[in-house]
CSV table of C-alpha atoms and ligand atoms in Angstrom, one decimal:
chain,number,residue,atom,x,y,z
A,1,MET,CA,-128.2,-5.2,-60.5
A,2,HIS,CA,-128.8,-8.7,-59.3
A,3,LYS,CA,-125.8,-9.8,-60.8
A,4,ARG,CA,-123.6,-7.3,-59.4
A,5,THR,CA,-125.0,-8.2,-55.9
A,6,LEU,CA,-124.2,-11.8,-56.4
A,7,ILE,CA,-120.7,-10.8,-57.5
A,8,GLN,CA,-120.3,-8.7,-54.5
A,9,ALA,CA,-121.6,-11.4,-52.2
A,10,ALA,CA,-119.0,-14.0,-53.7
A,11,ALA,CA,-116.1,-11.7,-53.4
A,12,CYS,CA,-117.3,-10.9,-49.8
A,13,ALA,CA,-117.3,-14.6,-49.0
A,14,ALA,CA,-113.9,-15.0,-50.5
A,15,LEU,CA,-112.5,-12.4,-48.4
A,16,LEU,CA,-114.1,-13.8,-45.3
A,17,ALA,CA,-112.7,-17.2,-46.1
A,18,ALA,CA,-109.3,-15.7,-46.6
A,19,GLY,CA,-109.4,-13.9,-43.4
A,20,GLY,CA,-110.8,-16.9,-41.6
A,21,ALA,CA,-107.8,-18.9,-42.7
A,22,ALA,CA,-105.3,-16.3,-41.7
A,23,PHE,CA,-107.0,-16.2,-38.4
A,24,ALA,CA,-106.8,-19.9,-38.1
A,25,GLN,CA,-102.9,-19.8,-39.0
A,26,GLN,CA,-102.4,-17.1,-36.4
A,27,ALA,CA,-99.6,-18.0,-33.9
A,28,PRO,CA,-100.8,-19.6,-30.9
A,29,PHE,CA,-101.2,-17.4,-27.7
A,30,LYS,CA,-98.3,-18.3,-25.5
A,31,ILE,CA,-98.2,-18.3,-21.8
A,32,GLY,CA,-94.6,-18.6,-20.4
A,33,LEU,CA,-95.1,-20.3,-17.1
A,34,ILE,CA,-91.9,-20.2,-15.0
A,35,LEU,CA,-92.2,-22.5,-11.8
A,36,PRO,CA,-90.0,-24.2,-9.2
A,37,MET,CA,-90.5,-27.8,-10.5
A,38,THR,CA,-87.3,-29.1,-8.6
A,39,GLY,CA,-85.7,-28.1,-5.5
A,40,GLN,CA,-86.9,-26.7,-2.2
A,41,GLN,CA,-90.0,-25.1,-3.6
A,42,ALA,CA,-91.0,-27.9,-5.9
A,43,THR,CA,-94.5,-28.6,-4.2
A,44,THR,CA,-95.4,-25.1,-5.3
A,45,GLY,CA,-94.5,-25.9,-8.9
A,46,ARG,CA,-96.3,-29.1,-8.8
A,47,GLN,CA,-99.4,-27.6,-7.3
A,48,ILE,CA,-99.7,-24.7,-9.7
A,49,GLU,CA,-98.9,-26.7,-13.0
A,50,ALA,CA,-101.6,-29.0,-11.8
A,51,ALA,CA,-103.9,-26.3,-11.6
A,52,ALA,CA,-103.1,-24.5,-14.7
A,53,ARG,CA,-103.5,-27.8,-16.8
A,54,LEU,CA,-107.0,-28.5,-14.9
A,55,TRP,CA,-108.0,-24.9,-16.0
A,56,ILE,CA,-107.2,-25.7,-19.5
A,57,ALA,CA,-108.9,-29.2,-19.3
A,58,GLN,CA,-112.1,-27.5,-18.0
A,59,ASN,CA,-112.1,-24.4,-20.3
A,60,GLY,CA,-110.5,-25.6,-23.5
A,61,ASP,CA,-107.5,-24.6,-25.4
A,62,THR,CA,-109.0,-22.2,-27.6
A,63,VAL,CA,-109.9,-18.7,-26.5
A,64,ALA,CA,-112.0,-16.4,-28.7
A,65,GLY,CA,-110.7,-18.5,-31.8
A,66,ARG,CA,-107.1,-18.4,-30.7
A,67,LYS,CA,-105.2,-21.5,-29.7
A,68,VAL,CA,-103.4,-21.1,-26.1
A,69,GLU,CA,-100.3,-22.7,-25.5
A,70,LEU,CA,-98.5,-23.3,-22.0
A,71,VAL,CA,-94.7,-23.1,-22.2
A,72,LEU,CA,-93.5,-24.5,-18.9
A,73,LYS,CA,-90.0,-23.8,-17.5
A,74,ASP,CA,-88.5,-25.0,-14.4
A,75,ASP,CA,-86.3,-22.4,-12.4
A,76,ALA,CA,-85.8,-24.5,-9.3
A,77,SER,CA,-86.4,-21.3,-7.5
A,78,VAL,CA,-83.0,-19.8,-8.3
A,79,PRO,CA,-83.7,-16.3,-9.3
A,80,ASP,CA,-80.8,-16.0,-11.8
A,81,GLN,CA,-82.4,-18.8,-13.7
A,82,THR,CA,-85.8,-17.4,-13.5
A,83,ARG,CA,-84.4,-14.3,-15.2
A,84,ARG,CA,-82.6,-16.2,-17.9
A,85,LEU,CA,-85.8,-18.0,-18.4
A,86,ALA,CA,-88.0,-15.2,-18.8
A,87,GLN,CA,-85.5,-13.6,-21.3
A,88,GLU,CA,-85.7,-16.6,-23.4
A,89,LEU,CA,-89.4,-16.8,-23.4
A,90,VAL,CA,-89.7,-13.3,-24.3
A,91,VAL,CA,-87.1,-13.0,-26.9
A,92,ASN,CA,-87.1,-16.6,-28.5
A,93,ASP,CA,-90.6,-18.1,-27.9
A,94,LYS,CA,-92.3,-14.6,-28.1
A,95,VAL,CA,-94.6,-15.4,-25.2
A,96,ASP,CA,-97.6,-13.0,-24.9
A,97,VAL,CA,-97.6,-13.3,-21.0
A,98,LEU,CA,-95.2,-14.3,-18.4
A,99,ALA,CA,-96.5,-16.3,-15.2
A,100,GLY,CA,-95.6,-18.2,-12.3
A,101,MET,CA,-93.1,-17.0,-9.7
A,102,GLY,CA,-92.7,-19.4,-7.0
A,103,ILE,CA,-90.9,-17.1,-4.6
A,104,THR,CA,-90.4,-13.5,-4.2
A,105,PRO,CA,-86.7,-13.2,-5.4
A,106,SER,CA,-87.9,-14.8,-8.7
A,107,ALA,CA,-90.8,-12.1,-9.2
A,108,MET,CA,-88.3,-9.4,-8.3
A,109,ALA,CA,-85.9,-10.9,-10.8
A,110,VAL,CA,-88.3,-10.7,-13.9
A,111,ALA,CA,-90.0,-7.6,-13.1
A,112,PRO,CA,-87.5,-5.5,-15.2
A,113,ILE,CA,-88.0,-7.7,-18.0
A,114,ALA,CA,-91.8,-7.6,-17.8
A,115,THR,CA,-91.3,-3.7,-17.9
A,116,GLN,CA,-88.8,-3.4,-20.8
A,117,SER,CA,-90.6,-5.9,-23.1
A,118,ARG,CA,-94.1,-4.6,-22.0
A,119,THR,CA,-95.2,-8.1,-21.2
A,120,PRO,CA,-97.8,-8.7,-18.5
A,121,LEU,CA,-96.5,-10.8,-15.7
A,122,VAL,CA,-99.2,-12.8,-13.6
A,123,VAL,CA,-97.6,-13.5,-10.2
A,124,MET,CA,-99.4,-16.7,-9.0
A,125,ALA,CA,-97.4,-17.4,-5.8
A,126,ALA,CA,-94.9,-15.0,-4.6
A,127,ALA,CA,-96.5,-13.0,-1.8
A,128,THR,CA,-94.3,-9.9,-0.6
A,129,SER,CA,-96.3,-6.9,-0.7
A,130,SER,CA,-93.9,-4.8,-2.8
A,131,ILE,CA,-93.8,-7.1,-5.7
A,132,THR,CA,-96.5,-5.4,-7.5
A,133,GLU,CA,-94.7,-2.0,-7.2
A,134,ALA,CA,-91.6,-3.4,-9.0
A,135,SER,CA,-93.4,-3.3,-12.4
A,136,PRO,CA,-96.6,-1.6,-13.7
A,137,TRP,CA,-96.9,-4.9,-15.7
A,138,ILE,CA,-97.4,-7.2,-12.9
A,139,VAL,CA,-100.8,-8.5,-11.8
A,140,ARG,CA,-101.0,-10.7,-8.7
A,141,THR,CA,-103.5,-13.6,-8.0
A,142,SER,CA,-101.9,-15.0,-4.9
A,143,PHE,CA,-102.0,-13.0,-1.8
A,144,THR,CA,-99.7,-10.8,0.5
A,145,LEU,CA,-98.3,-11.6,4.0
A,146,PRO,CA,-99.5,-8.4,5.3
A,147,GLN,CA,-102.9,-9.2,4.1
A,148,VAL,CA,-103.1,-12.4,6.0
A,149,SER,CA,-100.9,-11.6,9.0
A,150,VAL,CA,-103.0,-8.5,10.4
A,151,ALA,CA,-106.2,-10.6,11.1
A,152,LEU,CA,-104.3,-12.9,13.3
A,153,ALA,CA,-102.8,-10.1,15.3
A,154,ASP,CA,-106.4,-8.9,16.0
A,155,TRP,CA,-107.6,-12.6,17.0
A,156,ALA,CA,-104.6,-13.4,19.4
A,157,PRO,CA,-105.1,-10.8,22.2
A,158,LYS,CA,-108.7,-11.7,22.3
A,159,ASN,CA,-107.8,-15.1,22.9
A,160,ASN,CA,-105.6,-15.2,25.9
A,161,ILE,CA,-102.4,-14.5,23.9
A,162,LYS,CA,-100.7,-11.5,25.6
A,163,SER,CA,-97.1,-12.4,24.6
A,164,VAL,CA,-95.4,-13.8,21.4
A,165,VAL,CA,-92.2,-14.7,19.9
A,166,THR,CA,-92.2,-14.4,16.1
A,167,LEU,CA,-90.2,-16.7,13.9
A,168,VAL,CA,-90.0,-16.1,10.0
A,169,SER,CA,-88.0,-17.1,7.0
A,170,ASP,CA,-85.3,-14.3,6.5
A,171,TYR,CA,-86.4,-12.6,3.3
A,172,GLY,CA,-89.3,-10.5,1.8
A,173,PRO,CA,-92.4,-12.4,2.8
A,174,GLY,CA,-91.0,-13.4,6.2
A,175,ILE,CA,-90.0,-9.8,7.0
A,176,ASP,CA,-93.6,-8.4,5.8
A,177,ALA,CA,-95.1,-11.0,8.1
A,178,GLU,CA,-93.1,-10.1,11.0
A,179,ARG,CA,-93.5,-6.4,10.7
A,180,PHE,CA,-97.3,-6.4,10.0
A,181,PHE,CA,-98.2,-9.1,12.6
A,182,SER,CA,-95.9,-7.4,15.4
A,183,GLU,CA,-97.1,-3.8,14.9
A,184,ARG,CA,-100.6,-4.7,14.9
A,185,PHE,CA,-100.2,-7.0,17.9
A,186,LEU,CA,-98.5,-4.2,19.9
A,187,PHE,CA,-101.1,-1.9,18.9
A,188,ASN,CA,-103.7,-4.2,20.3
A,189,GLY,CA,-101.7,-4.1,23.5
A,190,GLY,CA,-99.7,-7.2,23.1
A,191,LYS,CA,-95.9,-7.9,23.9
A,192,VAL,CA,-93.2,-9.1,21.4
A,193,ALA,CA,-90.8,-10.9,23.4
A,194,ASP,CA,-88.3,-11.5,20.4
A,195,LYS,CA,-88.3,-11.4,16.8
A,196,LEU,CA,-86.4,-14.5,15.2
A,197,ARG,CA,-85.4,-15.0,11.7
A,198,VAL,CA,-84.3,-18.4,9.9
A,199,PRO,CA,-82.5,-18.7,6.7
A,200,LEU,CA,-84.7,-19.6,3.7
A,201,ARG,CA,-82.3,-22.3,2.4
A,202,SER,CA,-82.2,-25.4,4.5
A,203,PRO,CA,-83.3,-24.0,7.8
A,204,ASP,CA,-82.6,-25.8,11.0
A,205,PHE,CA,-85.4,-24.7,13.4
A,206,ALA,CA,-83.9,-26.4,16.5
A,207,PRO,CA,-81.8,-23.6,18.0
A,208,PHE,CA,-84.6,-21.1,17.4
A,209,LEU,CA,-87.3,-23.3,19.1
A,210,GLN,CA,-84.9,-23.6,22.0
A,211,LYS,CA,-84.8,-20.0,22.4
A,212,VAL,CA,-88.5,-19.8,22.3
A,213,ARG,CA,-89.0,-22.3,25.1
A,214,ASP,CA,-86.5,-20.3,27.3
A,215,LEU,CA,-88.5,-17.1,26.7
A,216,LYS,CA,-91.9,-19.0,27.3
A,217,PRO,CA,-94.3,-16.5,25.4
A,218,ASP,CA,-98.0,-17.4,25.2
A,219,ALA,CA,-97.6,-18.1,21.6
A,220,LEU,CA,-95.1,-18.5,18.8
A,221,PHE,CA,-96.1,-16.7,15.6
A,222,VAL,CA,-94.6,-18.4,12.6
A,223,PHE,CA,-94.1,-17.6,8.8
A,224,VAL,CA,-92.3,-20.2,6.5
A,225,PRO,CA,-93.0,-20.7,2.9
A,226,SER,CA,-95.2,-23.4,1.6
A,227,GLY,CA,-93.2,-26.7,1.8
A,228,ALA,CA,-91.4,-25.9,4.9
A,229,GLY,CA,-94.5,-26.0,7.4
A,230,ALA,CA,-94.3,-29.6,8.1
A,231,ALA,CA,-90.6,-29.5,9.4
A,232,VAL,CA,-91.4,-26.6,11.7
A,233,MET,CA,-94.6,-28.5,13.1
A,234,LYS,CA,-92.4,-31.6,13.6
A,235,GLN,CA,-89.7,-29.9,15.5
A,236,PHE,CA,-92.3,-27.8,17.6
A,237,GLY,CA,-93.8,-31.2,18.6
A,238,GLU,CA,-90.7,-32.9,19.3
A,239,ARG,CA,-89.3,-30.3,21.5
A,240,GLY,CA,-92.6,-30.3,23.7
A,241,MET,CA,-93.3,-26.6,23.0
A,242,ASP,CA,-97.1,-27.4,23.2
A,243,LYS,CA,-96.6,-29.3,26.3
A,244,ALA,CA,-94.7,-26.4,27.9
A,245,GLY,CA,-97.9,-24.2,27.3
A,246,ILE,CA,-96.5,-22.4,24.2
A,247,ARG,CA,-99.3,-22.2,21.6
A,248,LEU,CA,-98.4,-22.1,17.8
A,249,ILE,CA,-100.1,-19.6,15.7
A,250,ALA,CA,-99.2,-18.9,12.1
A,251,THR,CA,-100.1,-17.6,8.5
A,252,GLY,CA,-101.8,-20.5,6.6
A,253,ASP,CA,-98.4,-21.2,4.8
A,254,VAL,CA,-97.6,-23.3,7.7
A,255,THR,CA,-100.6,-25.5,7.9
A,256,ASP,CA,-100.4,-25.8,4.0
A,257,ASP,CA,-103.0,-28.3,2.6
A,258,ASP,CA,-100.2,-29.9,0.5
A,259,GLN,CA,-98.7,-31.4,3.8
A,260,LEU,CA,-101.6,-31.0,6.5
A,261,ALA,CA,-102.7,-34.5,6.2
A,262,ASP,CA,-99.4,-36.0,7.2
A,263,MET,CA,-98.6,-33.5,9.9
A,264,GLY,CA,-100.3,-35.6,12.8
A,265,ASP,CA,-101.8,-34.6,16.1
A,266,VAL,CA,-99.4,-32.0,16.8
A,267,ALA,CA,-101.3,-29.6,14.3
A,268,LEU,CA,-104.6,-30.2,15.9
A,269,GLY,CA,-106.0,-26.9,17.1
A,270,VAL,CA,-103.4,-24.8,15.5
A,271,VAL,CA,-105.0,-21.3,14.5
A,272,THR,CA,-104.0,-19.7,11.4
A,273,SER,CA,-105.1,-16.9,9.0
A,274,HIS,CA,-105.1,-17.2,5.3
A,275,HIS,CA,-107.0,-16.5,2.2
A,276,TYR,CA,-107.7,-20.4,1.1
A,277,SER,CA,-108.4,-23.6,2.7
A,278,ALA,CA,-109.2,-26.8,0.8
A,279,ALA,CA,-112.1,-27.1,3.3
A,280,HIS,CA,-113.6,-23.8,2.3
A,281,PRO,CA,-117.4,-24.4,2.3
A,282,SER,CA,-118.7,-23.3,-1.2
A,283,ALA,CA,-120.1,-25.0,-3.9
A,284,ALA,CA,-117.3,-23.7,-6.1
A,285,ASN,CA,-114.6,-25.0,-4.0
A,286,LYS,CA,-116.1,-28.4,-3.6
A,287,LYS,CA,-116.1,-28.7,-7.4
A,288,PHE,CA,-112.6,-27.4,-7.8
A,289,VAL,CA,-111.2,-29.8,-5.0
A,290,GLU,CA,-112.9,-32.8,-6.6
A,291,ALA,CA,-111.8,-32.1,-10.0
A,292,PHE,CA,-108.3,-31.3,-8.9
A,293,GLN,CA,-108.0,-34.5,-6.9
A,294,LYS,CA,-109.5,-36.5,-9.6
A,295,ALA,CA,-107.0,-35.2,-12.2
A,296,ASN,CA,-103.9,-35.7,-9.7
A,297,LYS,CA,-104.0,-38.9,-7.9
A,298,ASN,CA,-106.0,-37.5,-5.0
A,299,LEU,CA,-103.3,-34.7,-4.3
A,300,ARG,CA,-105.1,-31.9,-2.1
A,301,PRO,CA,-105.1,-28.6,-3.8
A,302,ASN,CA,-103.3,-25.8,-1.7
A,303,PHE,CA,-103.3,-22.1,-1.9
A,304,MET,CA,-100.8,-22.1,-4.5
A,305,ALA,CA,-103.0,-24.2,-6.7
A,306,VAL,CA,-105.7,-21.6,-6.4
A,307,GLY,CA,-103.3,-18.7,-7.3
A,308,GLY,CA,-102.5,-20.6,-10.5
A,309,TYR,CA,-105.9,-21.6,-11.3
A,310,ASP,CA,-107.2,-18.0,-10.8
A,311,GLY,CA,-104.3,-16.7,-12.7
A,312,MET,CA,-105.3,-18.8,-15.7
A,313,ARG,CA,-108.6,-17.3,-15.5
A,314,VAL,CA,-107.4,-13.8,-15.4
A,315,ILE,CA,-105.4,-14.5,-18.6
A,316,TYR,CA,-108.1,-16.2,-20.4
A,317,GLU,CA,-110.7,-13.5,-19.5
A,318,SER,CA,-108.5,-10.7,-20.7
A,319,LEU,CA,-107.6,-12.6,-24.0
A,320,LYS,CA,-111.2,-12.9,-24.5
A,321,LYS,CA,-111.8,-9.2,-24.0
A,322,THR,CA,-109.3,-8.5,-26.8
A,323,GLY,CA,-111.2,-10.9,-29.2
A,324,GLY,CA,-108.3,-13.3,-29.2
A,325,LYS,CA,-105.9,-10.6,-30.5
A,326,GLY,CA,-103.9,-10.0,-27.3
A,327,GLY,CA,-101.2,-7.3,-27.2
A,328,GLY,CA,-99.3,-6.3,-24.0
A,329,GLN,CA,-101.2,-3.3,-23.2
A,330,ALA,CA,-104.6,-4.6,-24.0
A,331,LEU,CA,-104.1,-7.6,-22.0
A,332,LEU,CA,-102.9,-5.7,-18.9
A,333,ASP,CA,-106.1,-3.5,-19.2
A,334,GLY,CA,-108.2,-6.5,-19.6
A,335,MET,CA,-106.7,-8.1,-16.4
A,336,LYS,CA,-107.2,-4.9,-14.1
A,337,GLY,CA,-110.6,-4.7,-12.3
A,338,GLN,CA,-111.7,-8.4,-12.9
A,339,ILE,CA,-113.9,-9.6,-10.3
A,340,PHE,CA,-115.1,-13.3,-10.0
A,341,GLU,CA,-115.8,-16.1,-7.6
A,342,SER,CA,-112.7,-18.1,-6.9
A,343,PRO,CA,-112.6,-21.6,-5.0
A,344,ARG,CA,-111.4,-19.3,-2.1
A,345,GLY,CA,-114.3,-17.0,-2.3
A,346,PRO,CA,-115.1,-13.6,-4.0
A,347,VAL,CA,-111.9,-11.8,-5.5
A,348,PHE,CA,-111.2,-8.7,-7.2
A,349,ILE,CA,-108.1,-7.4,-9.1
A,350,ASP,CA,-107.8,-3.8,-7.9
A,351,ALA,CA,-107.0,-1.6,-11.0
A,352,GLN,CA,-105.0,0.8,-9.1
A,353,THR,CA,-102.6,-1.6,-7.4
A,354,ARG,CA,-103.0,-4.7,-9.6
A,355,ASP,CA,-103.2,-6.7,-6.5
A,356,ILE,CA,-105.9,-9.1,-5.3
A,357,VAL,CA,-108.5,-8.1,-2.9
A,358,GLN,CA,-110.0,-11.0,-1.0
A,359,ASN,CA,-111.5,-12.5,2.0
A,360,VAL,CA,-108.9,-13.6,4.8
A,361,TYR,CA,-110.3,-16.4,7.1
A,362,LEU,CA,-109.4,-17.6,10.6
A,363,ARG,CA,-109.0,-21.3,10.8
A,364,LYS,CA,-108.2,-24.0,13.2
A,365,VAL,CA,-107.1,-27.3,12.3
A,366,GLU,CA,-109.5,-30.2,12.9
A,367,ARG,CA,-110.1,-33.7,12.0
A,368,LYS,CA,-112.7,-33.8,9.4
A,369,ASP,CA,-113.8,-37.3,7.8
A,370,GLY,CA,-110.5,-38.7,9.4
A,371,GLN,CA,-108.2,-36.1,7.8
A,372,LEU,CA,-106.7,-32.9,9.2
A,373,TYR,CA,-108.2,-29.7,7.7
A,374,ASN,CA,-108.0,-26.0,8.0
A,375,VAL,CA,-111.7,-25.4,9.2
A,376,GLU,CA,-112.7,-21.8,8.7
A,377,PHE,CA,-114.4,-20.1,11.7
A,378,ASP,CA,-114.3,-16.4,11.0
A,379,VAL,CA,-113.8,-14.1,8.1
A,380,LEU,CA,-112.8,-10.6,7.2
A,381,LYS,CA,-114.2,-9.7,4.0
A,382,ASP,CA,-112.7,-7.9,1.0
A,383,VAL,CA,-109.2,-7.4,2.5
A,384,LYS,CA,-106.7,-5.1,0.5
A,385,ASP,CA,-103.0,-5.3,1.0
A,386,PRO,CA,-102.2,-3.0,3.8
A,387,GLY,CA,-98.6,-3.2,2.8
A,388,LYS,CA,-99.0,-0.8,0.0
A,389,THR,CA,-97.0,2.5,0.2
A,390,LYS,CA,-99.4,4.3,-1.9
B,1,PHB,C1,-92.6,-15.9,-1.3
B,1,PHB,O1,-91.5,-16.2,-1.8
B,1,PHB,O2,-93.0,-14.8,-1.8
B,1,PHB,C2,-93.4,-16.9,-0.8
B,1,PHB,C3,-93.3,-18.3,-1.0
B,1,PHB,C4,-94.1,-19.1,-0.4
B,1,PHB,C5,-95.0,-18.8,0.5
B,1,PHB,C6,-95.4,-17.5,0.6
B,1,PHB,C7,-94.6,-16.4,0.1
B,1,PHB,O3,-95.9,-19.7,0.9
């Protein structure tokens, strides 16, 4: 009897050892991260890559016994490239998750690949409302333009802004910002004197700003994608718009933390609404900003970095829930409904829409410790994307 137990125990141990070895030899868990590392949107790629690497440095490269590998590809924000790279990542590299997506057309190009291959796609940057409806495999950790635009349209009429001109980049997120800002502003009794759209690629703001000067609204409302804000701000100052009594209000993409420190005095006092400021006064954010700057030669993290950092958390947590096993459906299920404290504040991945629910802050550019920051002065809590059709 005793001997039999011993033999059984030995057999059991051998089996366990074999199982352990098999587990150790299991293929790494691959995250196919597609970002614009070059071209017009390169700052977005740089911010998100840095944030993803920071997440891994802080949380390790093994989750529930499974080694995690980041496979980074540069799409230069050309959607045909994003599509080709996503296909290669799925077919050749056999990635477990796709992630990144610097601009809306990139996310839209990859959506059918996520659906066909049943691969979760974590959108860390692109922010047109309809993206999450393009595939049931998409989960978003960035934001949406309707989500952040509406708060500003409520604030403006209460602060002596009765007429505006809107100026947006002529594609998905710009059209969302224009529509949701204008509709709410009109509803609140404001007047929209004109709606101007500038091309996404190499925009020249000068002729548009001249038109705004002639129309003389109380304020100009702007959306341009991360990376283009400094150019708008510079030309706004050079054309003496502020001196002509026209205020600039915008989504936080314009007073982007990546560029804000170098924008100069013209940015002082600009009011924006957004989901993240590097100056967000929470312990979690202070820790994040410090660690990010330390690891990246003092680069200030922007809202793109936070989308990437939180995207990594969502992937890690769902892999943990599967005990390191993964699998498209199990991973997707594990991503839905996550609640956690982000550097931006409390967030929630809505299981129904797979989109992020978060606080939206009103902020004003001020000088703090000698540098320009978006200083938060009001908050709308737990804002869902108002752009969802269902
Ligand atoms: C987008 O293309 O969806 C996009 C890019 C940059 C932003 C916001 C939205 O700052």
